[in-house]
PDB file of C-alpha atoms in Angstrom:
ATOM      1  CA  UNK A 694       0.725  51.605  42.166  1.00 39.00           C
ATOM      2  CA  UNK A 695       3.400  51.560  39.507  1.00 35.00           C
ATOM      3  CA  UNK A 696       5.514  49.151  41.567  1.00 36.00           C
ATOM      4  CA  UNK A 697       2.515  46.831  42.118  1.00 38.00           C
ATOM      5  CA  UNK A 698       1.680  46.869  38.419  1.00 39.00           C
ATOM      6  CA  UNK A 699       5.262  45.987  37.494  1.00 39.00           C
ATOM      7  CA  UNK A 700       5.206  43.201  40.084  1.00 36.00           C
ATOM      8  CA  UNK A 701       1.990  41.761  38.629  1.00 36.00           C
ATOM      9  CA  UNK A 702       3.401  41.884  35.084  1.00 38.00           C
ATOM     10  CA  UNK A 703       6.505  40.098  36.292  1.00 41.00           C
ATOM     11  CA  UNK A 704       4.422  37.410  37.957  1.00 39.00           C
ATOM     12  CA  UNK A 705       2.437  36.954  34.750  1.00 42.00           C
ATOM     13  CA  UNK A 706       5.641  36.389  32.819  1.00 42.00           C
ATOM     14  CA  UNK A 707       6.824  33.902  35.419  1.00 38.00           C
ATOM     15  CA  UNK A 708       3.561  31.964  35.218  1.00 38.00           C
ATOM     16  CA  UNK A 709       3.713  31.896  31.413  1.00 40.00           C
ATOM     17  CA  UNK A 710       7.284  30.655  31.524  1.00 39.00           C
ATOM     18  CA  UNK A 711       6.130  27.699  33.638  1.00 41.00           C
ATOM     19  CA  UNK A 712       3.759  26.570  30.890  1.00 45.00           C
ATOM     20  CA  UNK A 713       0.334  27.821  31.989  1.00 45.00           C
ATOM     21  CA  UNK A 714      -1.518  28.739  28.819  1.00 47.00           C
ATOM     22  CA  UNK A 715       1.377  27.561  26.644  1.00 51.00           C
ATOM     23  CA  UNK A 716      -0.680  24.800  25.037  1.00 51.00           C
ATOM     24  CA  UNK A 717      -0.704  20.999  25.501  1.00 56.00           C
ATOM     25  CA  UNK A 718       2.524  19.101  25.917  1.00 67.00           C
ATOM     26  CA  UNK A 719       3.549  17.019  22.921  1.00 68.00           C
ATOM     27  CA  UNK A 720       2.534  13.367  23.102  1.00 75.00           C
ATOM     28  CA  UNK A 721       5.273  10.931  24.103  1.00 89.00           C
ATOM     29  CA  UNK A 722       7.248   9.123  21.432  1.00 94.00           C
ATOM     30  CA  UNK A 723       5.577   5.962  20.178  1.00 96.00           C
ATOM     31  CA  UNK A 724       7.470   3.451  18.032  1.00 97.00           C
ATOM     32  CA  UNK A 725       5.260   1.566  15.564  1.00 98.00           C
ATOM     33  CA  UNK A 726       6.972  -1.240  13.683  1.00 98.00           C
ATOM     34  CA  UNK A 727       6.372  -1.562   9.945  1.00 98.00           C
ATOM     35  CA  UNK A 728       8.101  -2.902   6.829  1.00 97.00           C
ATOM     36  CA  UNK A 729       8.331  -2.326   3.078  1.00 96.00           C
ATOM     37  CA  UNK A 730       7.166  -4.706   0.397  1.00 92.00           C
ATOM     38  CA  UNK A 731       9.873  -5.680  -2.023  1.00 88.00           C
ATOM     39  CA  UNK A 732       9.361  -5.306  -5.739  1.00 82.00           C
ATOM     40  CA  UNK A 733       6.610  -2.645  -5.554  1.00 87.00           C
ATOM     41  CA  UNK A 734       8.291   0.663  -6.371  1.00 87.00           C
ATOM     42  CA  UNK A 735       4.905   2.370  -6.629  1.00 90.00           C
ATOM     43  CA  UNK A 736       4.533   1.894  -2.877  1.00 94.00           C
ATOM     44  CA  UNK A 737       8.103   1.588  -1.610  1.00 95.00           C
ATOM     45  CA  UNK A 738      11.067   3.093  -3.440  1.00 92.00           C
ATOM     46  CA  UNK A 739      13.079   4.570  -0.580  1.00 89.00           C
ATOM     47  CA  UNK A 740      16.585   5.260  -1.869  1.00 85.00           C
ATOM     48  CA  UNK A 741      15.675   4.428  -5.466  1.00 83.00           C
ATOM     49  CA  UNK A 742      15.503   6.695  -8.493  1.00 84.00           C
ATOM     50  CA  UNK A 743      12.360   8.763  -8.922  1.00 86.00           C
ATOM     51  CA  UNK A 744       9.518   9.093  -6.435  1.00 92.00           C
ATOM     52  CA  UNK A 745      10.014   7.484  -3.031  1.00 94.00           C
ATOM     53  CA  UNK A 746       6.743   5.575  -3.151  1.00 94.00           C
ATOM     54  CA  UNK A 747       3.153   6.208  -2.088  1.00 96.00           C
ATOM     55  CA  UNK A 748       3.516   4.425   1.264  1.00 97.00           C
ATOM     56  CA  UNK A 749       6.890   6.002   2.058  1.00 97.00           C
ATOM     57  CA  UNK A 750       5.473   9.481   1.536  1.00 97.00           C
ATOM     58  CA  UNK A 751       2.377   8.573   3.564  1.00 98.00           C
ATOM     59  CA  UNK A 752       4.521   7.487   6.524  1.00 98.00           C
ATOM     60  CA  UNK A 753       6.506  10.716   6.271  1.00 97.00           C
ATOM     61  CA  UNK A 754       3.242  12.681   6.348  1.00 98.00           C
ATOM     62  CA  UNK A 755       2.098  10.786   9.448  1.00 98.00           C
ATOM     63  CA  UNK A 756       5.377  11.519  11.247  1.00 97.00           C
ATOM     64  CA  UNK A 757       5.074  15.190  10.312  1.00 97.00           C
ATOM     65  CA  UNK A 758       1.481  15.277  11.575  1.00 97.00           C
ATOM     66  CA  UNK A 759       2.406  13.607  14.883  1.00 97.00           C
ATOM     67  CA  UNK A 760       6.128  14.151  15.564  1.00 95.00           C
ATOM     68  CA  UNK A 761       5.986  11.610  18.378  1.00 96.00           C
ATOM     69  CA  UNK A 762       5.165   8.770  15.998  1.00 97.00           C
ATOM     70  CA  UNK A 763       8.075   6.757  14.658  1.00 96.00           C
ATOM     71  CA  UNK A 764       7.774   4.056  11.987  1.00 97.00           C
ATOM     72  CA  UNK A 765      11.058   2.131  11.777  1.00 94.00           C
ATOM     73  CA  UNK A 766      11.320  -0.586   9.164  1.00 93.00           C
ATOM     74  CA  UNK A 767      10.800   1.074   5.785  1.00 94.00           C
ATOM     75  CA  UNK A 768      14.281   0.028   4.661  1.00 93.00           C
ATOM     76  CA  UNK A 769      13.464  -3.594   5.512  1.00 94.00           C
ATOM     77  CA  UNK A 770      12.001  -5.052   2.313  1.00 93.00           C
ATOM     78  CA  UNK A 771      10.009  -8.256   2.622  1.00 93.00           C
ATOM     79  CA  UNK A 772       8.141 -10.435   0.130  1.00 88.00           C
ATOM     80  CA  UNK A 773       4.394 -10.053   0.527  1.00 88.00           C
ATOM     81  CA  UNK A 774       3.922 -13.497   2.030  1.00 88.00           C
ATOM     82  CA  UNK A 775       6.448 -12.634   4.760  1.00 92.00           C
ATOM     83  CA  UNK A 776       4.696  -9.309   5.403  1.00 94.00           C
ATOM     84  CA  UNK A 777       1.429 -11.144   6.003  1.00 93.00           C
ATOM     85  CA  UNK A 778       3.059 -13.685   8.323  1.00 95.00           C
ATOM     86  CA  UNK A 779       4.816 -11.031  10.422  1.00 97.00           C
ATOM     87  CA  UNK A 780       1.729  -8.845  10.583  1.00 97.00           C
ATOM     88  CA  UNK A 781      -0.479 -11.743  11.684  1.00 96.00           C
ATOM     89  CA  UNK A 782       2.154 -12.838  14.210  1.00 96.00           C
ATOM     90  CA  UNK A 783       2.725  -9.355  15.659  1.00 96.00           C
ATOM     91  CA  UNK A 784       6.342  -8.981  14.514  1.00 97.00           C
ATOM     92  CA  UNK A 785       5.244  -5.798  12.752  1.00 97.00           C
ATOM     93  CA  UNK A 786       2.454  -3.540  14.020  1.00 98.00           C
ATOM     94  CA  UNK A 787       1.106  -1.884  10.900  1.00 98.00           C
ATOM     95  CA  UNK A 788       1.495  -2.199   7.150  1.00 98.00           C
ATOM     96  CA  UNK A 789       0.778   0.345   4.410  1.00 96.00           C
ATOM     97  CA  UNK A 790      -0.998  -0.990   2.360  1.00 91.00           C
ATOM     98  CA  UNK A 791      -2.866  -4.238   1.666  1.00 93.00           C
ATOM     99  CA  UNK A 792      -5.807  -5.174  -0.521  1.00 91.00           C
ATOM    100  CA  UNK A 793      -8.712  -6.149   1.675  1.00 87.00           C
ATOM    101  CA  UNK A 794     -10.032  -9.702   1.217  1.00 85.00           C
ATOM    102  CA  UNK A 795     -12.119 -12.175   3.212  1.00 84.00           C
ATOM    103  CA  UNK A 796      -9.155 -14.539   3.633  1.00 85.00           C
ATOM    104  CA  UNK A 797      -6.851 -11.805   4.894  1.00 91.00           C
ATOM    105  CA  UNK A 798      -9.438 -10.534   7.370  1.00 92.00           C
ATOM    106  CA  UNK A 799      -9.097 -13.856   9.169  1.00 91.00           C
ATOM    107  CA  UNK A 800      -5.507 -12.984  10.070  1.00 93.00           C
ATOM    108  CA  UNK A 801      -5.072  -9.181  10.182  1.00 95.00           C
ATOM    109  CA  UNK A 802      -7.080  -6.137  11.262  1.00 97.00           C
ATOM    110  CA  UNK A 803      -8.015  -3.822   8.382  1.00 97.00           C
ATOM    111  CA  UNK A 804      -8.868  -0.162   8.901  1.00 97.00           C
ATOM    112  CA  UNK A 805     -12.156   0.551   7.148  1.00 94.00           C
ATOM    113  CA  UNK A 806     -11.573   4.278   6.570  1.00 94.00           C
ATOM    114  CA  UNK A 807      -9.888   6.117   5.128  1.00 96.00           C
ATOM    115  CA  UNK A 808      -9.169   3.861   2.174  1.00 96.00           C
ATOM    116  CA  UNK A 809      -5.722   4.645   0.783  1.00 97.00           C
ATOM    117  CA  UNK A 810      -6.592   4.053  -2.862  1.00 95.00           C
ATOM    118  CA  UNK A 811      -8.310   1.598  -5.194  1.00 92.00           C
ATOM    119  CA  UNK A 812      -6.525  -1.226  -6.984  1.00 90.00           C
ATOM    120  CA  UNK A 813      -7.911  -1.863 -10.465  1.00 93.00           C
ATOM    121  CA  UNK A 814      -7.253  -5.422 -11.582  1.00 94.00           C
ATOM    122  CA  UNK A 815      -5.938  -5.349 -15.138  1.00 96.00           C
ATOM    123  CA  UNK A 816      -3.970  -7.543 -17.503  1.00 97.00           C
ATOM    124  CA  UNK A 817      -0.581  -7.058 -19.092  1.00 97.00           C
ATOM    125  CA  UNK A 818      -0.022  -8.771 -22.438  1.00 97.00           C
ATOM    126  CA  UNK A 819       2.501  -8.842 -25.252  1.00 97.00           C
ATOM    127  CA  UNK A 820       1.938  -6.055 -27.755  1.00 96.00           C
ATOM    128  CA  UNK A 821       1.774  -8.544 -30.643  1.00 95.00           C
ATOM    129  CA  UNK A 822      -0.955 -10.612 -28.955  1.00 95.00           C
ATOM    130  CA  UNK A 823      -4.343  -9.731 -30.544  1.00 93.00           C
ATOM    131  CA  UNK A 824      -6.456 -11.053 -27.631  1.00 93.00           C
ATOM    132  CA  UNK A 825      -8.444  -8.366 -25.814  1.00 92.00           C
ATOM    133  CA  UNK A 826     -10.603 -10.168 -23.222  1.00 94.00           C
ATOM    134  CA  UNK A 827     -13.214  -7.821 -21.761  1.00 92.00           C
ATOM    135  CA  UNK A 828     -14.185  -9.854 -18.688  1.00 93.00           C
ATOM    136  CA  UNK A 829     -13.665 -13.148 -16.853  1.00 93.00           C
ATOM    137  CA  UNK A 830     -15.984 -14.998 -19.247  1.00 94.00           C
ATOM    138  CA  UNK A 831     -13.893 -13.879 -22.217  1.00 94.00           C
ATOM    139  CA  UNK A 832     -10.760 -15.061 -20.411  1.00 93.00           C
ATOM    140  CA  UNK A 833     -12.303 -18.498 -19.858  1.00 93.00           C
ATOM    141  CA  UNK A 834     -13.305 -18.654 -23.518  1.00 94.00           C
ATOM    142  CA  UNK A 835      -9.626 -18.431 -24.537  1.00 94.00           C
ATOM    143  CA  UNK A 836      -9.128 -21.916 -23.111  1.00 91.00           C
ATOM    144  CA  UNK A 837      -6.639 -23.552 -20.789  1.00 87.00           C
ATOM    145  CA  UNK A 838      -3.692 -22.489 -22.949  1.00 87.00           C
ATOM    146  CA  UNK A 839      -4.271 -18.862 -21.925  1.00 93.00           C
ATOM    147  CA  UNK A 840      -2.056 -18.979 -18.830  1.00 96.00           C
ATOM    148  CA  UNK A 841      -2.637 -16.054 -16.454  1.00 97.00           C
ATOM    149  CA  UNK A 842       0.448 -15.183 -14.406  1.00 97.00           C
ATOM    150  CA  UNK A 843       0.121 -13.804 -10.881  1.00 95.00           C
ATOM    151  CA  UNK A 844       2.771 -13.069  -8.289  1.00 91.00           C
ATOM    152  CA  UNK A 845       2.870 -15.608  -5.486  1.00 86.00           C
ATOM    153  CA  UNK A 846       1.077 -14.589  -2.302  1.00 80.00           C
ATOM    154  CA  UNK A 847      -0.909 -11.725  -3.840  1.00 85.00           C
ATOM    155  CA  UNK A 848      -4.670 -11.345  -3.613  1.00 87.00           C
ATOM    156  CA  UNK A 849      -4.912 -11.498  -7.417  1.00 90.00           C
ATOM    157  CA  UNK A 850      -4.409 -15.257  -7.295  1.00 88.00           C
ATOM    158  CA  UNK A 851      -7.215 -15.594  -4.736  1.00 85.00           C
ATOM    159  CA  UNK A 852      -9.596 -13.502  -6.834  1.00 88.00           C
ATOM    160  CA  UNK A 853      -8.828 -15.300 -10.127  1.00 92.00           C
ATOM    161  CA  UNK A 854      -9.198 -18.772  -8.648  1.00 90.00           C
ATOM    162  CA  UNK A 855     -12.597 -17.813  -7.272  1.00 89.00           C
ATOM    163  CA  UNK A 856     -13.816 -17.278 -10.838  1.00 91.00           C
ATOM    164  CA  UNK A 857     -13.242 -20.896 -11.829  1.00 89.00           C
ATOM    165  CA  UNK A 858     -12.155 -22.250 -15.193  1.00 92.00           C
ATOM    166  CA  UNK A 859      -9.026 -20.088 -15.480  1.00 94.00           C
ATOM    167  CA  UNK A 860      -5.465 -21.370 -15.826  1.00 95.00           C
ATOM    168  CA  UNK A 861      -3.704 -19.385 -13.088  1.00 96.00           C
ATOM    169  CA  UNK A 862       0.040 -19.772 -12.494  1.00 95.00           C
ATOM    170  CA  UNK A 863       1.622 -18.324  -9.340  1.00 92.00           C
ATOM    171  CA  UNK A 864       5.184 -19.655  -9.349  1.00 91.00           C
ATOM    172  CA  UNK A 865       6.903 -16.247  -9.677  1.00 91.00           C
ATOM    173  CA  UNK A 866       7.928 -14.548  -6.427  1.00 85.00           C
ATOM    174  CA  UNK A 867       8.150 -11.040  -7.914  1.00 88.00           C
ATOM    175  CA  UNK A 868       6.438  -8.888 -10.497  1.00 91.00           C
ATOM    176  CA  UNK A 869       9.679  -8.572 -12.451  1.00 92.00           C
ATOM    177  CA  UNK A 870       9.862 -12.357 -12.795  1.00 94.00           C
ATOM    178  CA  UNK A 871       6.342 -12.420 -14.195  1.00 96.00           C
ATOM    179  CA  UNK A 872       7.132  -9.677 -16.712  1.00 96.00           C
ATOM    180  CA  UNK A 873      10.121 -11.697 -17.934  1.00 95.00           C
ATOM    181  CA  UNK A 874       7.976 -14.830 -18.189  1.00 96.00           C
ATOM    182  CA  UNK A 875       5.270 -12.925 -20.061  1.00 97.00           C
ATOM    183  CA  UNK A 876       7.595 -11.484 -22.694  1.00 95.00           C
ATOM    184  CA  UNK A 877       9.129 -14.924 -23.247  1.00 94.00           C
ATOM    185  CA  UNK A 878       5.742 -16.508 -23.860  1.00 94.00           C
ATOM    186  CA  UNK A 879       5.565 -18.512 -20.646  1.00 94.00           C
ATOM    187  CA  UNK A 880       2.185 -16.957 -19.952  1.00 96.00           C
ATOM    188  CA  UNK A 881      -0.376 -15.090 -22.021  1.00 97.00           C
ATOM    189  CA  UNK A 882      -1.369 -12.496 -19.431  1.00 98.00           C
ATOM    190  CA  UNK A 883      -0.101 -11.089 -16.153  1.00 97.00           C
ATOM    191  CA  UNK A 884      -2.789  -9.910 -13.725  1.00 96.00           C
ATOM    192  CA  UNK A 885      -2.043  -7.192 -11.192  1.00 94.00           C
ATOM    193  CA  UNK A 886      -3.063  -3.618 -10.332  1.00 92.00           C
ATOM    194  CA  UNK A 887      -2.956  -1.574 -13.515  1.00 93.00           C
ATOM    195  CA  UNK A 888      -0.953   1.243 -11.927  1.00 89.00           C
ATOM    196  CA  UNK A 889       1.685  -1.214 -10.721  1.00 90.00           C
ATOM    197  CA  UNK A 890       1.830  -2.944 -14.102  1.00 94.00           C
ATOM    198  CA  UNK A 891       2.431   0.369 -15.856  1.00 92.00           C
ATOM    199  CA  UNK A 892       5.194   1.331 -13.424  1.00 87.00           C
ATOM    200  CA  UNK A 893       6.882  -2.087 -13.518  1.00 90.00           C
ATOM    201  CA  UNK A 894       6.835  -2.315 -17.316  1.00 94.00           C
ATOM    202  CA  UNK A 895       8.418   1.130 -17.566  1.00 89.00           C
ATOM    203  CA  UNK A 896      11.033   0.343 -14.899  1.00 85.00           C
ATOM    204  CA  UNK A 897      11.968  -2.863 -16.741  1.00 89.00           C
ATOM    205  CA  UNK A 898      12.286  -1.032 -20.079  1.00 92.00           C
ATOM    206  CA  UNK A 899       9.681  -3.272 -21.697  1.00 95.00           C
ATOM    207  CA  UNK A 900       7.328  -0.633 -23.128  1.00 95.00           C
ATOM    208  CA  UNK A 901       8.048  -1.860 -26.675  1.00 95.00           C
ATOM    209  CA  UNK A 902       7.218  -5.466 -25.771  1.00 96.00           C
ATOM    210  CA  UNK A 903       4.391  -5.341 -23.241  1.00 97.00           C
ATOM    211  CA  UNK A 904       1.254  -3.297 -22.666  1.00 97.00           C
ATOM    212  CA  UNK A 905      -1.510  -2.981 -20.077  1.00 97.00           C
ATOM    213  CA  UNK A 906      -4.944  -3.795 -21.490  1.00 96.00           C
ATOM    214  CA  UNK A 907      -7.566  -1.145 -20.721  1.00 94.00           C
ATOM    215  CA  UNK A 908     -10.272  -3.430 -19.349  1.00 93.00           C
ATOM    216  CA  UNK A 909     -10.673  -3.434 -15.550  1.00 94.00           C
ATOM    217  CA  UNK A 910     -11.659  -6.892 -14.333  1.00 93.00           C
ATOM    218  CA  UNK A 911     -12.302  -5.929 -10.723  1.00 91.00           C
ATOM    219  CA  UNK A 912     -11.744  -3.086  -8.272  1.00 92.00           C
ATOM    220  CA  UNK A 913     -10.547  -3.631  -4.706  1.00 90.00           C
ATOM    221  CA  UNK A 914      -9.390  -1.294  -1.976  1.00 92.00           C
ATOM    222  CA  UNK A 915      -5.915  -0.777  -0.568  1.00 94.00           C
ATOM    223  CA  UNK A 916      -6.155  -0.264   3.177  1.00 96.00           C
ATOM    224  CA  UNK A 917      -4.004   0.143   6.261  1.00 98.00           C
ATOM    225  CA  UNK A 918      -3.622  -3.194   8.069  1.00 98.00           C
ATOM    226  CA  UNK A 919      -2.769  -3.724  11.742  1.00 98.00           C
ATOM    227  CA  UNK A 920      -1.543  -6.702  13.740  1.00 98.00           C
ATOM    228  CA  UNK A 921      -4.638  -8.324  15.275  1.00 97.00           C
ATOM    229  CA  UNK A 922      -3.379  -8.072  18.880  1.00 96.00           C
ATOM    230  CA  UNK A 923      -1.939  -4.564  18.633  1.00 97.00           C
ATOM    231  CA  UNK A 924      -2.328  -2.317  21.690  1.00 97.00           C
ATOM    232  CA  UNK A 925      -5.546  -0.295  21.078  1.00 97.00           C
ATOM    233  CA  UNK A 926      -3.752   2.885  22.166  1.00 96.00           C
ATOM    234  CA  UNK A 927      -1.147   2.430  19.416  1.00 97.00           C
ATOM    235  CA  UNK A 928      -3.804   1.723  16.814  1.00 97.00           C
ATOM    236  CA  UNK A 929      -5.846   4.754  17.886  1.00 97.00           C
ATOM    237  CA  UNK A 930      -2.888   7.116  17.632  1.00 97.00           C
ATOM    238  CA  UNK A 931      -1.965   5.953  14.144  1.00 98.00           C
ATOM    239  CA  UNK A 932      -5.589   6.250  13.034  1.00 98.00           C
ATOM    240  CA  UNK A 933      -5.846   9.759  14.504  1.00 97.00           C
ATOM    241  CA  UNK A 934      -2.792  10.890  12.540  1.00 98.00           C
ATOM    242  CA  UNK A 935      -4.067   9.213   9.370  1.00 97.00           C
ATOM    243  CA  UNK A 936      -7.467  10.879   9.634  1.00 97.00           C
ATOM    244  CA  UNK A 937      -5.815  14.270  10.150  1.00 97.00           C
ATOM    245  CA  UNK A 938      -3.616  13.733   7.088  1.00 97.00           C
ATOM    246  CA  UNK A 939      -6.706  12.761   5.095  1.00 97.00           C
ATOM    247  CA  UNK A 940      -8.600  15.892   6.179  1.00 97.00           C
ATOM    248  CA  UNK A 941      -5.690  18.025   4.985  1.00 97.00           C
ATOM    249  CA  UNK A 942      -5.999  16.545   1.505  1.00 97.00           C
ATOM    250  CA  UNK A 943      -2.634  14.760   1.614  1.00 97.00           C
ATOM    251  CA  UNK A 944      -4.082  11.407   0.579  1.00 97.00           C
ATOM    252  CA  UNK A 945      -5.723  12.970  -2.467  1.00 96.00           C
ATOM    253  CA  UNK A 946      -2.434  14.622  -3.391  1.00 97.00           C
ATOM    254  CA  UNK A 947      -0.585  11.297  -3.127  1.00 97.00           C
ATOM    255  CA  UNK A 948      -3.204   9.518  -5.236  1.00 96.00           C
ATOM    256  CA  UNK A 949      -2.773  12.112  -7.961  1.00 94.00           C
ATOM    257  CA  UNK A 950       1.030  12.013  -7.796  1.00 94.00           C
ATOM    258  CA  UNK A 951       1.168   8.217  -8.074  1.00 92.00           C
ATOM    259  CA  UNK A 952      -1.591   7.802 -10.657  1.00 88.00           C
ATOM    260  CA  UNK A 953      -3.979   5.846  -8.416  1.00 90.00           C
ATOM    261  CA  UNK A 954      -6.743   8.458  -8.127  1.00 78.00           C
TER     262      UNK A 954
END
């Protein structure tokens, strides 16, 4: 009996060593192409001083949640217009993150939930400028001389032009260019997400020259965006990892860390 018992124990060990009851096999590696947006340190600051960026840390959390997922491309910085073109054309598979708009929905596939964070449209102005417009009507009342700067290719231009009667200028290709134009008087306001404006003004060392006005003109949502013809299996796996990260509270932690809660 003792010999039989030892034999059965040995067989049990052999079965366990062949994987029965050892849990599911890890999912195969899946490469999902992405990119970084240049000039937005709040989102992408890989290799820079300070925090790595909301989207960089989110991608790292997704790779930790699903070790088979790989997101190459974060060191490839593109202007926003190029990001949109490559996403619509399938040169990149997913982008973290874009403001949702009707025009963009014609070209890319937005994930409805979870929302990454909210973008609050605010204005930067020179500290010595007394104007404090509280809404779009107040902006219109300042007249055509009140030039509102926006960065080319951003949704802020689309939203401002929809209001009508505003003098919107979108020649600058980066936020830094617009900050320089604003401090030199080549525009009266610069419209962007308030959190980004705060970060960019600080990074440029312009806290003594420029300020972010407290009024919030509009609130829109930053979402994950996919290429429209992306393989559904790839999309589903990214979404599964994102939902798991959200359930763990990681998104809330990132929102708090980056001041976008």
